[in-house]
Coordinates of C-alpha atoms in Angstrom, one line a residue:
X1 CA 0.0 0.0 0.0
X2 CA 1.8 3.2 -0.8
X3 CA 0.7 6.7 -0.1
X4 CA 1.1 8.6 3.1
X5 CA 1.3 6.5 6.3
X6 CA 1.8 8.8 9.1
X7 CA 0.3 9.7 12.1
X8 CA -3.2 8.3 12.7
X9 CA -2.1 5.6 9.9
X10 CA 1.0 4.3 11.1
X11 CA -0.4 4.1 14.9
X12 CA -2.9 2.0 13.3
X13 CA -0.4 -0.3 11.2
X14 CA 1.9 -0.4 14.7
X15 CA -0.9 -1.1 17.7
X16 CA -3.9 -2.6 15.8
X17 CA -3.2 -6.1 16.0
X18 CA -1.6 -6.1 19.8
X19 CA -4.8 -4.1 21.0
X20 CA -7.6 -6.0 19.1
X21 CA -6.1 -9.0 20.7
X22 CA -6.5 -8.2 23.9
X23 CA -9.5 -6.6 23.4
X24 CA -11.9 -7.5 20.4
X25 CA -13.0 -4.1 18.9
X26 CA -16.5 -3.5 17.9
X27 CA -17.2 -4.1 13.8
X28 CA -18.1 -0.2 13.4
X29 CA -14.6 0.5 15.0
X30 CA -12.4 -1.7 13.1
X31 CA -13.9 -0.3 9.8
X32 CA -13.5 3.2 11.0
X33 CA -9.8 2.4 11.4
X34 CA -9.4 0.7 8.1
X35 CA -10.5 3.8 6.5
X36 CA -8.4 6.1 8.0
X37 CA -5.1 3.5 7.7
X38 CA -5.9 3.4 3.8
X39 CA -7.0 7.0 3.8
X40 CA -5.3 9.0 0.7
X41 CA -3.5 6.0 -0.3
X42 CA -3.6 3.6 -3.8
X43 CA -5.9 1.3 -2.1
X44 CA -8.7 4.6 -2.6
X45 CA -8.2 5.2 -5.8
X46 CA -6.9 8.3 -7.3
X47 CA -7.9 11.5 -9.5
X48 CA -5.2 13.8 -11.8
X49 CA -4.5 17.2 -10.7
X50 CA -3.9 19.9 -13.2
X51 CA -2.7 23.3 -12.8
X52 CA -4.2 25.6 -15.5
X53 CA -1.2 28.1 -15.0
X54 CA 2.1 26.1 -15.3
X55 CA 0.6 23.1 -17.0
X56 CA 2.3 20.9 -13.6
X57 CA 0.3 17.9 -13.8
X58 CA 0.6 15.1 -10.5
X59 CA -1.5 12.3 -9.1
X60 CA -3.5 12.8 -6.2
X61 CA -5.0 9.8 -3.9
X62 CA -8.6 10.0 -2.8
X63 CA -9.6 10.3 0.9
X64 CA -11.7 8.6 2.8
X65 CA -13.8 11.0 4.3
X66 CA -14.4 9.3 7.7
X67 CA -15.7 12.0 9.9
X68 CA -13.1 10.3 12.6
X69 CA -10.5 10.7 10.2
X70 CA -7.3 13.2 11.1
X71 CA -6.7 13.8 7.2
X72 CA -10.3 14.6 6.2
X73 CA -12.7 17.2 7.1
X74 CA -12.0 20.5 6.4
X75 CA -13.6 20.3 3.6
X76 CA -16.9 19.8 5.0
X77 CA -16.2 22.0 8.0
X78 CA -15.9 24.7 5.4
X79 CA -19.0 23.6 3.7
X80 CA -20.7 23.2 7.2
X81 CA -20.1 26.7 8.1
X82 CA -20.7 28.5 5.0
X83 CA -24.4 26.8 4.9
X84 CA -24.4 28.2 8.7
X85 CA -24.2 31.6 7.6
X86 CA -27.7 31.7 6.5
X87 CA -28.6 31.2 9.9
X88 CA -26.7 34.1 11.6
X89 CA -28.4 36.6 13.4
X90 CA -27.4 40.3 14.0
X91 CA -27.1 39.6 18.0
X92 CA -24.9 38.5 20.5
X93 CA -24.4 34.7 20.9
X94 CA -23.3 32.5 23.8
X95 CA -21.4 29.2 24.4
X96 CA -23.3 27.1 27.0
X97 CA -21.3 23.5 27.8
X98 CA -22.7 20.7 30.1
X99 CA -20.8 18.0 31.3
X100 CA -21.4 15.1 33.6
X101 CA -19.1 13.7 36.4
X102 CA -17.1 10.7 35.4
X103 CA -18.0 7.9 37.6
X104 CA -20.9 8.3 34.4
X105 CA -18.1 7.4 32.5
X106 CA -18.4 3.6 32.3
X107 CA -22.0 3.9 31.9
X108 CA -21.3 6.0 28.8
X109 CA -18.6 4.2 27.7
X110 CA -21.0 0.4 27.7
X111 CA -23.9 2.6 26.4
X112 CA -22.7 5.2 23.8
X113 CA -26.1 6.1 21.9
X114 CA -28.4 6.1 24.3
X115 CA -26.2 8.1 26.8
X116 CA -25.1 10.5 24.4
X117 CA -28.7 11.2 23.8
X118 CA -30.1 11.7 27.0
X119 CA -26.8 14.4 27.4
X120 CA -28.2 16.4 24.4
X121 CA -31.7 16.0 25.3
X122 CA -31.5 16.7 28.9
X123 CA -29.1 19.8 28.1
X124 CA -31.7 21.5 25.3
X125 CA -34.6 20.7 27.5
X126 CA -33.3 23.1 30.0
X127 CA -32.0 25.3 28.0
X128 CA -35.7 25.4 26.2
X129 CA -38.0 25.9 29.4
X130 CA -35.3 28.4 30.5
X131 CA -36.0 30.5 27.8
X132 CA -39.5 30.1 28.1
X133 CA -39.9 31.4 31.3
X134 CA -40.5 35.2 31.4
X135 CA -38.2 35.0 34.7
X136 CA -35.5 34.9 31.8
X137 CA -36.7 35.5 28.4
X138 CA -40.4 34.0 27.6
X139 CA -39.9 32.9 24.3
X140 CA -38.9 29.8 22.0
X141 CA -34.7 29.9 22.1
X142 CA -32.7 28.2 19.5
X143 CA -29.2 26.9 20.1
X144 CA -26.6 24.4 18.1
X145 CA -25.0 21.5 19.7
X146 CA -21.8 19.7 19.6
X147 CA -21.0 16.7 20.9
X148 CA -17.8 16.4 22.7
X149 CA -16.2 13.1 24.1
X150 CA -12.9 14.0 25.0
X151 CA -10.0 16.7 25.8
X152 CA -6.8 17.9 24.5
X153 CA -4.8 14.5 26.4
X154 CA -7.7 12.0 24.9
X155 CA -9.3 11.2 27.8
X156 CA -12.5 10.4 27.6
X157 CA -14.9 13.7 29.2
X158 CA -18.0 13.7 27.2
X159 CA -19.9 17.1 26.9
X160 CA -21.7 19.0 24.6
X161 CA -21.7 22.4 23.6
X162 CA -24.5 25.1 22.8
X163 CA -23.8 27.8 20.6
X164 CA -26.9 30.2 21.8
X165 CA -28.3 33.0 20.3
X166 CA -29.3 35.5 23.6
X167 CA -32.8 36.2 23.2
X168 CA -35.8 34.2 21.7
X169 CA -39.1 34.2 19.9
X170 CA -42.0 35.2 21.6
X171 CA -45.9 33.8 20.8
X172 CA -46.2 36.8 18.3
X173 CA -43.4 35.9 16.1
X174 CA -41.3 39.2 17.7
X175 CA -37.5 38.9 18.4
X176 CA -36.6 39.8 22.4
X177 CA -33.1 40.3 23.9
X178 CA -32.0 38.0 27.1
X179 CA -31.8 40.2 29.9
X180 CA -29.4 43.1 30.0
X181 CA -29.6 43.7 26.0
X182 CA -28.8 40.1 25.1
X183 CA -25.1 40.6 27.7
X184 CA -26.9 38.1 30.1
X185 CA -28.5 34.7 29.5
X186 CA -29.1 32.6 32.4
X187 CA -27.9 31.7 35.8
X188 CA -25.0 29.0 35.3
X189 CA -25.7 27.5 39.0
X190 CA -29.8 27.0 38.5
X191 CA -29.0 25.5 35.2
X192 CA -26.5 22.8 36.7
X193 CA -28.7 22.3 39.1
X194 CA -32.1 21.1 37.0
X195 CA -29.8 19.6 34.7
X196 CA -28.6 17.1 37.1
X197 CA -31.5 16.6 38.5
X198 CA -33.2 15.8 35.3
X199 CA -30.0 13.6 34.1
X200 CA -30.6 11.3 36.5
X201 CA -34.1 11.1 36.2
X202 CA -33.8 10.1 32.9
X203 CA -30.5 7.7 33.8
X204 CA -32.9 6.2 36.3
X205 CA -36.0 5.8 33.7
X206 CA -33.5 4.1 31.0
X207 CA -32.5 1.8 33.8
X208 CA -35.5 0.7 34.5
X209 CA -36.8 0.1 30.8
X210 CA -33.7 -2.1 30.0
X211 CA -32.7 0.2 27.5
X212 CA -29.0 0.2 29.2
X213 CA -26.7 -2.3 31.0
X214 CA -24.6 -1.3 34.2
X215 CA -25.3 -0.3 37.5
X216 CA -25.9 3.8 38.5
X217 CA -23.4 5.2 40.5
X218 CA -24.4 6.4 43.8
X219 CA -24.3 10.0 45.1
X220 CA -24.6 11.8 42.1
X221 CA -26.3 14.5 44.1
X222 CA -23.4 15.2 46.0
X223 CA -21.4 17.5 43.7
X224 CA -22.4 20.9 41.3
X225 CA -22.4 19.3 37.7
X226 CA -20.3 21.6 35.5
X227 CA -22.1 23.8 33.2
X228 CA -20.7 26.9 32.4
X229 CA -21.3 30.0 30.0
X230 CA -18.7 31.9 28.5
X231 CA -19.0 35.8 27.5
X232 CA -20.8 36.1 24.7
X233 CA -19.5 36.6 21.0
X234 CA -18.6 39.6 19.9
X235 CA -20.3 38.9 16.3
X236 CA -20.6 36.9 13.6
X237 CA -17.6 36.9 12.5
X238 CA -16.0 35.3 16.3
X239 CA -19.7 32.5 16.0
X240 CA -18.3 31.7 12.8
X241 CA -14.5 31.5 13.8
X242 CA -15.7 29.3 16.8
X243 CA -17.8 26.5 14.6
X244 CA -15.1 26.5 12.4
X245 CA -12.7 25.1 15.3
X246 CA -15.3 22.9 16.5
X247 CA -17.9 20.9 14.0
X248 CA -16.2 18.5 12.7
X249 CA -12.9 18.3 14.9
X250 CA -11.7 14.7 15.4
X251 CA -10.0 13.2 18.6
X252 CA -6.6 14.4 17.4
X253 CA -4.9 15.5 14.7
X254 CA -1.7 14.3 12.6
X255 CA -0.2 17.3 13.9
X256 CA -0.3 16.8 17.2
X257 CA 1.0 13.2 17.0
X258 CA 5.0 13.9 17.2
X259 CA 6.7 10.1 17.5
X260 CA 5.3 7.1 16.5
X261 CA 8.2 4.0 17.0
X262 CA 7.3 0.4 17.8
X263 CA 6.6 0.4 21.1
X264 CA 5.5 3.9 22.0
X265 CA 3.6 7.2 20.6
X266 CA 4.4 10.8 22.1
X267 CA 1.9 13.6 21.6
X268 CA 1.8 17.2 22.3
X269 CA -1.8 18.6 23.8
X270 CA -2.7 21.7 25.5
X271 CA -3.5 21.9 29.6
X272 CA -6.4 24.3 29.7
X273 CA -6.2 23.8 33.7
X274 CA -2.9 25.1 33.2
X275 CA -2.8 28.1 31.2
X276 CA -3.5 26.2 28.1
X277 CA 0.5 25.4 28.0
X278 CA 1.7 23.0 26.0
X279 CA 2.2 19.4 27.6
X280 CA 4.1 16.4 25.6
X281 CA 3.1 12.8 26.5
X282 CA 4.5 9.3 25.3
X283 CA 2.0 6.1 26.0
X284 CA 2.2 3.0 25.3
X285 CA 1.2 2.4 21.8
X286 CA -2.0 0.2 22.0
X287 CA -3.2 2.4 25.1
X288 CA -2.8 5.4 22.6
X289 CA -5.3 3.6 20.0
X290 CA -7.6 2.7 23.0
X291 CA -7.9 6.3 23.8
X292 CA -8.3 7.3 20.3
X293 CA -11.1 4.3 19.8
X294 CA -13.0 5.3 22.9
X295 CA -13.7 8.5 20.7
X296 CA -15.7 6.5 17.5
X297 CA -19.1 7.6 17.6
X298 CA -21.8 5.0 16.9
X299 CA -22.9 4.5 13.1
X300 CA -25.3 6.8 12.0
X301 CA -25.1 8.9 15.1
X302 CA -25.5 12.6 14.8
X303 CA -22.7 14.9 16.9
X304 CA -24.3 18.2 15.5
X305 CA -27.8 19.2 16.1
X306 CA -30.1 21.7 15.5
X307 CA -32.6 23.1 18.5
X308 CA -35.6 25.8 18.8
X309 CA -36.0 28.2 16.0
X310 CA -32.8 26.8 14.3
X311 CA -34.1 23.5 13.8
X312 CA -34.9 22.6 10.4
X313 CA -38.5 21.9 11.1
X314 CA -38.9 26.2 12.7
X315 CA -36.2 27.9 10.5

């Protein structure tokens, strides 16, 4: 197989066999990692390149376009964001994350689909009857969100995030600011609060129907859930910037992967709890891949949707 066979590719090559061994992979997973292994090599196929200018003529493999994949994407993410522009409004816009602890981790882990839904439906369903109390807004809110399952070092921290326009649509159909002229949205604290509570409730009610396997950690109650909202944007032009880093960003990129030999990989990621410095790490080589694996969505599943007014259904 010739082509490029760095990065992503070569940790594949290297750690594959040793970690499916010792731990039989899922079918979805291994076919995820066949792509990218053979992405923008011969075994894709290929397409001539022409430049109208000099006449330089060169052959170019054909990529895989596995939205997992560290070589793929930014094609679509530009795509993605141009469409999005349509749906831009001229007001101020927030970023809204929730979280979950991660003794949830396990349970998320065993569970992928139905856990990852109950995070975004839980999250938009407070974020909705937030907005529609006139305490805060009284209207229909929209809001995108991202799925998240991981940070900078690859462990697994699944979150989502809300991109949140600050006001809403009232009965009438009229547009009306958040409070302070769209500077405020809601308190962070009363939001964690209702989202835990209603979390669990629905952790408890899947439980119950079967519809996942594991036990439900105790004492969930005893700490604040994180959910936090950051100053809003300045404009369009930072809402775009900010989906552009953000839609379709995969667990890590080729960049960031600075040694790969045959026992061990190293790779540079940034310590937000630190000042965002820099950090290097080396693993060992089959624990890298199990990281990176633990962040394959489930076929079919959908990391970026569409809420409130900015659903396709209202828009």
């Amino acid at each position: 197989m010739q082509g490029k066979n760095k990065g992503m590719a070569q940790v594949i090559g290297n750690f594959l066999p040793v970690l499916n061994a010792h731990r039989k992979l899922p079918a979805h997973k291994l076919r995820a990692l066949d792509a990218l292994q053979k992405c923008r090599t011969s075994y894709m196929g290929g397409h001539v390149e022409a430049c109208e200018g000099c006449g330089e003529v060169r052959i170019a493999h054909n990529s895989c376009r596995n939205r997992h994949c560290p070589q793929c994407g930014s094609i679509d993410k530009e795509k993605w964001v141009i469409a999005r522009e349509a749906d831009l409004l001229p007001v101020k816009y927030f970023h809204v994350v929730f979280t979950v602890p991660d003794k949830l981790n396990k349970l998320f882990l065993n569970n992928q689909s139905q856990m990852y839904s109950l995070l975004f439906q839980t999250a938009w369903s407070v974020l909705k009857d937030f907005g529609d109390d006139p305490k805060w807004i009284g209207g229909q809110v929209g809001a995108t969100g991202i799925l998240h399952t991981c940070g900078q070092n690859l462990r697994f921290h699944p979150h989502v995030h809300f991109v949140v326009p600050a006001g809403a649509l009232t009965r009438s159909g009229e547009w009306k600011h958040s409070r302070s002229s769209g500077r405020f949205l809601f308190k962070v604290g009363q939001l964690s609060n209702v989202f835990r509570a209603r979390f669990v409730e629905g952790l408890r009610k899947l439980r119950k129907e079967g519809a996942i396997t594991g036990d439900i950690p105790g004492r969930l109650f005893e700490k604040n859930w994180v959910v936090y909202a950051k100053e809003p944007f300045g404009g369009s032009a930072q809402i775009l910037k900010y989906l552009s880093r953000y839609t379709h960003r995969t667990a890590i990129s080729n960049d960031r992967i600075l040694q790969v030999g045959s026992q061990k990989v190293t790779f540079s990621w940034k310590d937000y709890r630190n000042d965002y410095r820099r950090q290097v790490t080396t693993l060992d080589g089959a624990e890298f891949l199990r990281l990176f694996t633990m962040h394959i969505l489930p076929p079919g599943f959908t990391r970026i949707r569409h809420y409130g007014f900015l659903s396709s259904a209202a828009k």
